[in-house]
Every structure is written in structure tokens, then in C-alpha cells.
Coordinates of C-alpha atoms in Angstrom, one line a residue:
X291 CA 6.6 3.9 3.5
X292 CA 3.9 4.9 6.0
X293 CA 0.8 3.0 5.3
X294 CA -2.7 3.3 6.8
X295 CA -5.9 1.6 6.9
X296 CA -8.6 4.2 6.0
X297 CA -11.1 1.7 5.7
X298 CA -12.0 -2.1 6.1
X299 CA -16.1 -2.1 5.8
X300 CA -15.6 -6.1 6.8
X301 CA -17.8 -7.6 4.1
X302 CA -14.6 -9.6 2.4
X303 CA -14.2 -12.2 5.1
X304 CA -11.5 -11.8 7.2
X305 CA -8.8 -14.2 6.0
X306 CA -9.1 -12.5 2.5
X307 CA -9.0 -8.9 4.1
X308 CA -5.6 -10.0 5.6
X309 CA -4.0 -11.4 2.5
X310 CA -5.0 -8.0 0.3
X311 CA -4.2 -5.5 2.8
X312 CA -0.6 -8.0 3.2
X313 CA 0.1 -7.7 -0.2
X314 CA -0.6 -4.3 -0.7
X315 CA 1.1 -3.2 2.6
X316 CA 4.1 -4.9 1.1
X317 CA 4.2 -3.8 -2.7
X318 CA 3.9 -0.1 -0.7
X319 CA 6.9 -0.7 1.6
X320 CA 9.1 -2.2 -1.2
X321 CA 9.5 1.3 -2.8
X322 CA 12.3 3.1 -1.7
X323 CA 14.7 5.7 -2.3
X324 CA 17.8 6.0 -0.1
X325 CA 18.4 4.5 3.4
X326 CA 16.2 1.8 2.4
X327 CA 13.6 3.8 2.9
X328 CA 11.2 6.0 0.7
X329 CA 12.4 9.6 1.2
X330 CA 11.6 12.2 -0.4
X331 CA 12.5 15.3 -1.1
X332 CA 10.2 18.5 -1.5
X333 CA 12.2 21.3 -1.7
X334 CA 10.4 24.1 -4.4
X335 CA 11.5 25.1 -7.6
X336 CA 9.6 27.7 -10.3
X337 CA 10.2 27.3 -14.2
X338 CA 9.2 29.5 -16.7
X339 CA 6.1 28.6 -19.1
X340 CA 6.4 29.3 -22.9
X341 CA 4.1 32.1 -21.8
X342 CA 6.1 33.7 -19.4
X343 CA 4.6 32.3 -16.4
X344 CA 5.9 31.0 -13.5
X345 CA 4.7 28.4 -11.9
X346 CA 5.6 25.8 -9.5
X347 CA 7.6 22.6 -10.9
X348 CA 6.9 19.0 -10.5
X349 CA 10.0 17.4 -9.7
X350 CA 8.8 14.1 -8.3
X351 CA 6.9 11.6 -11.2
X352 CA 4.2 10.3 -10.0
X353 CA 5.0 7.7 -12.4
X354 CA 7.7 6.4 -10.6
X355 CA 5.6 5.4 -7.2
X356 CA 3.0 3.5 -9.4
X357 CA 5.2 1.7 -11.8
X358 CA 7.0 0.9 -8.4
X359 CA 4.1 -0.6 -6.9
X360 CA 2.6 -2.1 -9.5
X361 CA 6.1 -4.4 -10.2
X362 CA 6.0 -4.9 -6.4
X363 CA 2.8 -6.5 -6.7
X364 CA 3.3 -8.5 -9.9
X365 CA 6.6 -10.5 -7.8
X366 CA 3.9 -11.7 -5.4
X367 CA 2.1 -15.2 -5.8
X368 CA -1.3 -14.9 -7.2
X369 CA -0.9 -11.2 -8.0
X370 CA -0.9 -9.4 -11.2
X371 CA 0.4 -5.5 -11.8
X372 CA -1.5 -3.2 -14.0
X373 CA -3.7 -5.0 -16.4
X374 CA -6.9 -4.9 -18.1
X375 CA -10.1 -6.2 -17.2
X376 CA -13.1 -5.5 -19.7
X377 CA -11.1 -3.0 -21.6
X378 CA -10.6 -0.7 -17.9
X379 CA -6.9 -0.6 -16.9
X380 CA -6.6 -0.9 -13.4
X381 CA -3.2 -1.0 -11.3
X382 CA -3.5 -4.7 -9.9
X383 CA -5.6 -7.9 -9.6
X384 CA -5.0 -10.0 -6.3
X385 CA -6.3 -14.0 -6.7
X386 CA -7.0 -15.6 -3.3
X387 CA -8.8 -18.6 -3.1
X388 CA -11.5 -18.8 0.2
X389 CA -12.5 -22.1 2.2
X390 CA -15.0 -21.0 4.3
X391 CA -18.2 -20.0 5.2
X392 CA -20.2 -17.1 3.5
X393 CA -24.1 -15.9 3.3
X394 CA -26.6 -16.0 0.6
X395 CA -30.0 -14.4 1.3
X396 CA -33.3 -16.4 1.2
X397 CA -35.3 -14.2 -0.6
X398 CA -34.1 -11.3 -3.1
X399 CA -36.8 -9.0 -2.2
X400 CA -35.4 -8.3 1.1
X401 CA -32.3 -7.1 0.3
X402 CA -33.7 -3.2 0.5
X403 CA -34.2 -4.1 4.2
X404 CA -30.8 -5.3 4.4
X405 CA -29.4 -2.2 2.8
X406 CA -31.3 0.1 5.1
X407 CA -30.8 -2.2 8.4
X408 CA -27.3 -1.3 7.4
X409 CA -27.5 2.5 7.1
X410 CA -29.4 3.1 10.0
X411 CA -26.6 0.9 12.3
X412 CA -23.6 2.9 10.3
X413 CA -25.4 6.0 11.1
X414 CA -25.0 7.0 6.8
X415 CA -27.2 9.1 5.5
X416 CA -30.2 7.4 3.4
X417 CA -29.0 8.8 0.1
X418 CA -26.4 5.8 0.3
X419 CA -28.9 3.3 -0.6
X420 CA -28.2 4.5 -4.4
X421 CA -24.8 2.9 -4.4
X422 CA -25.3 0.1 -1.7
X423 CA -28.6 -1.7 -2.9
X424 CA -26.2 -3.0 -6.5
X425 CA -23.7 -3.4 -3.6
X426 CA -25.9 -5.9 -1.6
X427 CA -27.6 -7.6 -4.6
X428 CA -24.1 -8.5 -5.9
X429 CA -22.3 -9.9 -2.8
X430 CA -25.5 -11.8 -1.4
X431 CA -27.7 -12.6 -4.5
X432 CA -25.0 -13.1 -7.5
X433 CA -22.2 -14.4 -5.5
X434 CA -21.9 -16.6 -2.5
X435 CA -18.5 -15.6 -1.1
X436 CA -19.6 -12.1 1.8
X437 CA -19.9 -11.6 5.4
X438 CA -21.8 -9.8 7.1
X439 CA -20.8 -7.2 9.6
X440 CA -22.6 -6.0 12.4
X441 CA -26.0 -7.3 11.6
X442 CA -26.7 -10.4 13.7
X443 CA -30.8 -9.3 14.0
X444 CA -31.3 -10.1 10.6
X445 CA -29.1 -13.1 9.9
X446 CA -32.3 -15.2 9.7
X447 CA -33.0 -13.5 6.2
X448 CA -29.4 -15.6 5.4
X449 CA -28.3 -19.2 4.6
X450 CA -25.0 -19.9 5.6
X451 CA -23.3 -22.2 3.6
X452 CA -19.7 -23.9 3.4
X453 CA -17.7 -22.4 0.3
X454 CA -14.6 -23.0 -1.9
X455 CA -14.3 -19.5 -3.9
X456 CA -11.8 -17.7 -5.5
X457 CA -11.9 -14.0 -5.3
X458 CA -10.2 -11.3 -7.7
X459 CA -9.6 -8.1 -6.0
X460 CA -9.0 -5.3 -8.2
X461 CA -6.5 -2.5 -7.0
X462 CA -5.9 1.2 -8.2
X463 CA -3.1 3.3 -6.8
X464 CA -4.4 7.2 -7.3
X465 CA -1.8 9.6 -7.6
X466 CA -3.9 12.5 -9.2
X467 CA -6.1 14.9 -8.5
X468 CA -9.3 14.4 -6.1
X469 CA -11.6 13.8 -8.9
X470 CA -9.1 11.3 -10.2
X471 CA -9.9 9.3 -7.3
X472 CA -13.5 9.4 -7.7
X473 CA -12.8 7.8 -11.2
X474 CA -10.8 5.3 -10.0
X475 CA -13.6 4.1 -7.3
X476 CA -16.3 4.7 -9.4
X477 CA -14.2 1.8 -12.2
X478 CA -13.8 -0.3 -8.9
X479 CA -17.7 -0.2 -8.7
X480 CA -18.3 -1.1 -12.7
X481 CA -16.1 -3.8 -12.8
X482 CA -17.6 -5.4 -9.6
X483 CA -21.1 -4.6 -11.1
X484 CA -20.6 -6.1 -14.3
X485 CA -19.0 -9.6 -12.4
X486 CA -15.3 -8.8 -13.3
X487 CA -14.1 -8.6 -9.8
X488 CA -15.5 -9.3 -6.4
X489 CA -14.0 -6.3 -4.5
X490 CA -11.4 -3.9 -4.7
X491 CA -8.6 -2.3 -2.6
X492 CA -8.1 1.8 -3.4
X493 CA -4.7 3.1 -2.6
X494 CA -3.9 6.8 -2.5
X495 CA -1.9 9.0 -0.1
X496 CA -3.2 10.1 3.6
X497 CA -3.7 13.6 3.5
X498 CA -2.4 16.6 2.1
X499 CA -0.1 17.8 4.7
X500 CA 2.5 15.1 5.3
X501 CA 2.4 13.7 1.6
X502 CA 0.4 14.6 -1.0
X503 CA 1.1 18.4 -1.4
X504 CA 4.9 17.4 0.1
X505 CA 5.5 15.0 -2.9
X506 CA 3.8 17.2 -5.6
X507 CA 3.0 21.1 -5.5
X508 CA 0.0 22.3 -4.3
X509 CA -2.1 23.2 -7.5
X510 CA -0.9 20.2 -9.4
X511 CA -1.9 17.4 -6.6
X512 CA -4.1 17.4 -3.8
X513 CA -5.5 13.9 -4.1
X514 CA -5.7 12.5 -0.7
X515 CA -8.0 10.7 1.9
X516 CA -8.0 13.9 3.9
X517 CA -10.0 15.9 0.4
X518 CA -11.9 12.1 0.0
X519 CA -13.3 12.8 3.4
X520 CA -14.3 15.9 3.1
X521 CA -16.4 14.8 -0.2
X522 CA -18.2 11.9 1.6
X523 CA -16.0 9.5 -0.5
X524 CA -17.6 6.5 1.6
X525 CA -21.1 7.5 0.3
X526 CA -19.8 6.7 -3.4
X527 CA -18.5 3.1 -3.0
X528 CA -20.5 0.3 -4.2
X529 CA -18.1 -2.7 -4.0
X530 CA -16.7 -4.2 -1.4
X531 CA -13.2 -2.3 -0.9
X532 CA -10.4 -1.6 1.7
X533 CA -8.6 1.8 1.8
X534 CA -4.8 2.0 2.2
X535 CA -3.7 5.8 2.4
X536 CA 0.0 6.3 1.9
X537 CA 2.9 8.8 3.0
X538 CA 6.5 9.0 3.1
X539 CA 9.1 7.6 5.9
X540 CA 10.7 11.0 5.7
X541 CA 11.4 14.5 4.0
X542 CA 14.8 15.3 2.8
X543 CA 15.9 18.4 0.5
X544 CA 19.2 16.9 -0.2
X545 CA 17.4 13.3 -1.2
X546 CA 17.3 13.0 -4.6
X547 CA 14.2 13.3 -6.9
X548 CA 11.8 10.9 -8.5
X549 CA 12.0 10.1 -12.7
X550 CA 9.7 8.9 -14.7
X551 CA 11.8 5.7 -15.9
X552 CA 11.7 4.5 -12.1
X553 CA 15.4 5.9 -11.7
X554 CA 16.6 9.0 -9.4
X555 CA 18.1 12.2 -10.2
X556 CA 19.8 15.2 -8.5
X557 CA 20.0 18.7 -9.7
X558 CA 23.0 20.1 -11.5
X559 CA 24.1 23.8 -11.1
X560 CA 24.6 24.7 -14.7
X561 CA 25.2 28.2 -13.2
X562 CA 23.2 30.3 -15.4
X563 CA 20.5 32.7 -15.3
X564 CA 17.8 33.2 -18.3

């Protein structure tokens, strides 16, 4: 599996960032095809509808690569696969306990200035502060656990205390659609809102060229980082979260295909024509 980081925004403090993205990187490179690698093969086939119409076939389950991952995960100490927290299924819950220090602000009232001495050094636009001011009041006012990247001017606003905290990370693992991925981010930021989780990791493939519309046709998935992008995904993330895009080691058209029941399958010349 080919994995990249599409984002890290650095509030989870380092040594937790490194034990999610490690796990995650992991549970991804553990699903594989042939070779010992995760090949796939995207050769084009039509079927017939009970209308008459043709349209393309899926031939690789996206069931397969998230049943994968999520038993991946579930082998790994501290992890869980797909669960549910507060009636949401989500895809995985990493547990990693933190000795270290974090920040709490002094004063509640100035976490707006925090908020917006954050935009204007990320260059966002100030529409943002919808989703990050529940952001900021839950990782410096509710919890004591955050860093703070890239804003040493207004540290003094801050007391930095030693802490012994142990975080749960949600993960989803978006095969669908674009808006699919919205949904899954947007229950990432409910369940970090409402105190269920203290950040999340969203997983979905890199772009549309070299996997998602390789993997699955073109009008049935076009769920990527590369359609995320062009939608301002960013702007719509209110939790702390990393971003792991996904592709394939290779293309094959004489790999076999991916089943729903996590097994493989070829085709079979029955050598007639309806």
C-alpha cells in the first residue's frame, strides 16, 4: 500500500501523532493481494441493468479494504476496529496514554483571539472561525492534553502544565463518494464535541487518478483527497485530526478482484453471449 500524509495540523502532541499515524500506516500496509503486495486490478467490464442499461460494473468491494483495515487495526495493542461510540459507528478507536506537557488557557474569553491569531498565521480564510472556535474551546478549555503549533506570541495567554492523559482517537476509512467523506469528518467533529474522543485520524484514498477511479469506476467512486481539496475540506474540520490518503502498490489486469467476504476472485469465461 502507498500511504500519504495529507495532513498533521500539530495540535496532538507529537509522540501521539507518531503512534496514530504508526498504527494506521500499518493496518494500511497489512492489506494485500498477491506478491505480498496490494494489487489491484482495474480492467473495465459493462453489465446490463434490469432496464436495459449499460453501465460500468464494480468489480472491486470496497468492503473488502475496510473490513481489511479495520481487523488490521483491532490485532494492534490499545486499538479497537469498527465500533460504536454514542450510537455513531466509526471504523477504529486508537488508546494512547500521554506523559507530558500540554496547555490550558488562562482565561476562556480569549480563545476568539487564539482562533483568529491562528487564521491569520495559516493564511485560512475567516469563515473558518465557525468550525475552529468549538475546536479551540475543546482542546484548551475542556481538556488539558493540546499543543500548540506555530503560535509562540501568544503562549503567555497559556499555563503549561505536566500531564498524564489518555487520548482516544477515532478513525474512519472513507471509501465512498465525496460527500461520504464530508460525513465521515463532520461525525469526527460530533464525537470530539460532545467529549467522546479527543481527535481523530480520516483515511481515504489520494486522488482520483492513481486510485480511486482505478479501484472503482468513475461514476460510482470519486472520493479522494484530490475532490477534498478542491472543496476546501480543511475549512470543515473541527477536531484535531491527521489525514492518511491511500493508493495501490500497483495495477494489474490479470490480478485477481476484490469480494465482499474479504476473499479474491477471478473471472470465468462461461462463453456465452445474452
Amino acid at each position: 500500500m502507498i500511504t500519504e500524509i495529507e495532513l498533521d495540523d500539530g495540535f496532538l502532541p507529537d509522540t501521539i501523532s507518531e503512534v496514530i499515524k504508526r498504527n494506521v500506516i500499518h493496518s494500511l500496509n497489512e492489506i494485500k493481494t498477491i506478491n505480498d503486495k496490494f494489487i489491484i486490478n482495474d480492467s473495465s467490464f459493462m453489465r446490463k441493468q434490469s432496464n436495459n442499461r449499460i453501465t460500468p460494473c464494480v468489480m472491486n468491494s470496497a468492503s473488502f479494504i475496510s473490513s481489511k483495515f479495520q481487523h488490521n487495526l483491532s490485532l494492534l495493542p490499545n486499538c479497537l476496529g469498527e465500533n460504536s461510540l454514542n450510537q455513531q459507528r466509526i471504523d477504529g478507536l486508537i488508546k494512547v496514554e500521554y506523559n507530558g506537557f500540554a496547555y490550558r488557557i488562562k482565561d476562556k474569553n480569549k480563545i476568539l483571539e487564539v482562533a483568529f491569531k491562528y487564521i491569520e498565521s495559516k493564511k485560512l480564510p475567516n469563515n473558518v472561525i465557525y468550525t475552529l472556535f468549538p475546536m479551540f474551546y475543546g482542546m484548551y478549555v475542556d481538556r488539558l492534553c493540546f499543543s500548540i503549533p506555530e503560535l509562540n506570541d501568544i503562549e503567555h495567554l497559556f499555563d503549561i502544565e505536566k500531564v498524564n492523559y489518555h487520548y482516544k482517537i477515532g478513525i474512519e476509512f472513507e471509501t465512498g463518494n465525496v460527500a461520504s467523506s464530508f460525513r465521515a469528518i463532520n461525525k469526527l467533529n460530533n464525537l470530539f464535541h460532545d467529549g467522546h474522543i479527543d481527535g481523530g485520524c480520516f483515511i481515504t484514498s489520494i486522488d482520483k487518478r492513481n486510485s480511486a477511479t482505478r479501484i472503482w469506476p468513475v461514476s460510482n467512486r470519486n472520493g479522494s483527497f484530490q475532490e477534498l481539496k478542491n472543496r476546501a475540506y480543511i475549512s470543515q474540520i473541527s477536531l484535531p485530526l491527521i489525514c492518511i490518503g491511500f493508493a495501490p502498490d500497483e495495477f494489474s489486469q490479470t490480478a485477481p478482484f476484490l469480494e465482499a467476504n474479504g476473499e479474491l476472485y477471478e473471472l470465468e469465461n462461461t462463453y456465452r453471449r445474452d
